[in-house]
Amino acid sequence: MKLKFIGATLLSVALASCATTSEMPLAPNMVRLDTQASGLIFTSAAGAITMKKAAEATIKRGYTHFRLEQAQTASGSRFVGMNTYGSGTAQASVYGNTAYGSYSGSTFSTPVYAPTAQIGVTVIMFRANEAGARGAFDAADVLKKQGKV
């Protein structure tokens, strides 16, 4: 029974896992990215997801390099459900045509929380020959590494 309880907990957390990134254009060479992630897998990958999205936005707009400005991060948790376990015993006695019985049981519930992460960053993009590209992230290299720089 304990194994079922643990399995149900893991399933609840896995189902509550996801990551989304919204993109808001600020200028021809600037966007704001906001990544919201939940669940163990996605919260640990939120940084790489954001970097990959920054590289994709850079290349999509015809630029080759980018810098990150005004970065903000936060982490926490959110309620994703309850796991409930119950057990009991019943006893019955029959006297003639009458049955008498009793039941004793117990139930406990455990709340399940998924970790969360939020990353907000402004991406400033440059072409390879511009001064701002010196020391900036190379978008093609970041994409090749899947954002894990």
Coordinates of C-alpha atoms in Angstrom, one line a residue:
M1 CA 0.0 0.0 0.0
K2 CA 2.9 2.3 0.8
L3 CA 4.3 1.8 -2.7
K4 CA 0.9 2.9 -4.2
F5 CA 0.9 6.0 -2.1
I6 CA 4.5 6.9 -3.2
G7 CA 3.6 6.2 -6.8
A8 CA 0.5 8.4 -6.7
T9 CA 2.5 11.2 -5.2
L10 CA 5.1 11.0 -7.9
L11 CA 2.4 10.9 -10.6
S12 CA 0.7 14.0 -9.1
V13 CA 4.0 15.9 -9.2
A14 CA 4.8 14.7 -12.7
L15 CA 1.4 15.8 -14.1
A16 CA 1.8 19.2 -12.5
S17 CA 5.1 19.7 -14.4
C18 CA 5.4 22.2 -17.3
A19 CA 7.3 25.2 -18.5
T20 CA 6.1 28.1 -20.6
T21 CA 7.9 31.2 -21.9
S22 CA 6.1 34.3 -23.0
E23 CA 7.9 36.8 -25.3
M24 CA 7.1 40.5 -25.5
P25 CA 8.8 42.6 -28.2
L26 CA 10.2 45.9 -26.8
A27 CA 12.2 47.2 -29.8
P28 CA 13.5 45.7 -33.1
N29 CA 16.5 44.3 -31.2
M30 CA 15.0 43.8 -27.8
V31 CA 12.5 41.4 -26.2
R32 CA 11.3 40.5 -22.7
L33 CA 11.2 36.8 -21.9
D34 CA 9.2 35.5 -18.9
T35 CA 9.5 31.8 -18.1
Q36 CA 7.2 30.0 -15.6
A37 CA 8.2 26.5 -14.7
S38 CA 6.8 23.9 -12.2
G39 CA 7.8 20.4 -11.3
L40 CA 11.2 19.0 -10.4
I41 CA 12.3 18.5 -14.0
F42 CA 11.3 21.8 -15.4
T43 CA 12.3 24.1 -12.5
S44 CA 15.9 22.8 -12.7
A45 CA 15.8 23.4 -16.5
A46 CA 14.2 26.9 -16.4
G47 CA 17.5 28.7 -17.0
A48 CA 18.4 26.6 -20.0
I49 CA 14.9 27.0 -21.4
T50 CA 15.2 30.8 -21.1
M51 CA 18.6 30.8 -22.7
K52 CA 17.4 28.7 -25.6
K53 CA 14.3 30.9 -26.1
A54 CA 16.7 34.0 -26.1
A55 CA 18.9 32.4 -28.8
E56 CA 15.8 31.5 -30.9
A57 CA 14.4 35.0 -30.6
T58 CA 17.8 36.5 -31.6
I59 CA 18.2 34.3 -34.7
K60 CA 14.5 34.8 -35.7
R61 CA 15.0 38.6 -35.8
G62 CA 18.2 38.3 -37.9
Y63 CA 20.7 38.9 -35.2
T64 CA 23.7 36.7 -34.1
H65 CA 24.5 37.7 -30.5
F66 CA 22.6 38.7 -27.4
R67 CA 23.0 40.0 -23.9
L68 CA 20.7 39.6 -20.9
E69 CA 19.6 42.6 -18.9
Q70 CA 17.3 43.1 -15.9
A71 CA 17.2 39.5 -14.9
Q72 CA 14.8 38.5 -12.2
T73 CA 14.4 35.0 -10.6
A74 CA 12.0 33.6 -8.1
S75 CA 11.2 30.1 -6.7
G76 CA 8.5 28.6 -4.6
S77 CA 5.9 25.9 -4.7
R78 CA 2.3 25.4 -5.5
F79 CA -0.4 23.1 -4.4
V80 CA -1.2 20.3 -6.9
G81 CA -3.4 17.9 -5.1
M82 CA -4.0 15.6 -2.2
N83 CA -3.0 12.0 -1.7
T84 CA -5.5 10.1 0.5
Y85 CA -5.0 6.7 2.1
G86 CA -7.6 4.9 4.1
S87 CA -7.9 1.6 5.9
G88 CA -10.3 -0.1 8.1
T89 CA -11.6 -3.4 9.6
A90 CA -15.1 -4.7 9.9
Q91 CA -16.6 -7.3 12.1
A92 CA -20.0 -9.0 11.8
S93 CA -21.9 -11.4 14.0
V94 CA -25.1 -13.2 13.1
Y95 CA -27.7 -14.2 15.7
G96 CA -30.7 -16.0 14.2
N97 CA -32.0 -13.9 11.4
T98 CA -30.2 -10.7 12.6
A99 CA -26.7 -9.5 11.8
Y100 CA -24.8 -7.1 14.0
G101 CA -21.6 -5.4 12.8
S102 CA -19.0 -2.7 13.5
Y103 CA -16.5 -0.9 11.5
S104 CA -13.3 0.9 12.5
G105 CA -11.3 2.9 10.1
S106 CA -8.8 5.6 9.6
T107 CA -8.0 8.0 6.8
F108 CA -5.2 10.4 6.3
S109 CA -4.4 12.9 3.5
T110 CA -1.2 14.5 2.5
P111 CA -1.0 17.7 0.4
V112 CA 1.3 17.5 -2.6
Y113 CA 3.3 20.5 -3.7
A114 CA 5.3 21.1 -6.9
P115 CA 8.3 23.4 -6.9
T116 CA 8.0 26.5 -9.1
A117 CA 10.5 28.8 -10.8
Q118 CA 10.1 32.1 -12.6
I119 CA 12.7 33.9 -14.7
G120 CA 12.2 37.2 -16.3
V121 CA 14.9 38.8 -18.5
T122 CA 15.4 41.4 -21.2
V123 CA 17.2 40.2 -24.2
I124 CA 19.3 42.8 -26.2
M125 CA 20.4 41.5 -29.7
F126 CA 23.3 42.5 -31.8
R127 CA 24.8 41.6 -35.2
A128 CA 28.3 40.1 -35.3
N129 CA 29.9 43.3 -36.5
E130 CA 28.4 45.5 -33.9
A131 CA 30.3 46.6 -30.8
G132 CA 27.8 45.2 -28.4
A133 CA 28.4 41.7 -29.8
R134 CA 31.9 41.6 -28.3
G135 CA 31.6 39.4 -25.2
A136 CA 27.9 38.6 -25.8
F137 CA 26.4 35.2 -26.1
D138 CA 26.6 33.6 -29.6
A139 CA 23.0 32.6 -30.4
A140 CA 24.0 29.7 -32.7
D141 CA 26.3 28.3 -30.0
V142 CA 23.6 28.6 -27.3
L143 CA 21.2 26.7 -29.6
K144 CA 23.7 24.0 -30.3
K145 CA 24.1 23.5 -26.5
Q146 CA 20.3 23.5 -26.0
G147 CA 20.6 26.6 -23.7
K148 CA 23.0 24.8 -21.3
V149 CA 25.9 27.4 -21.3

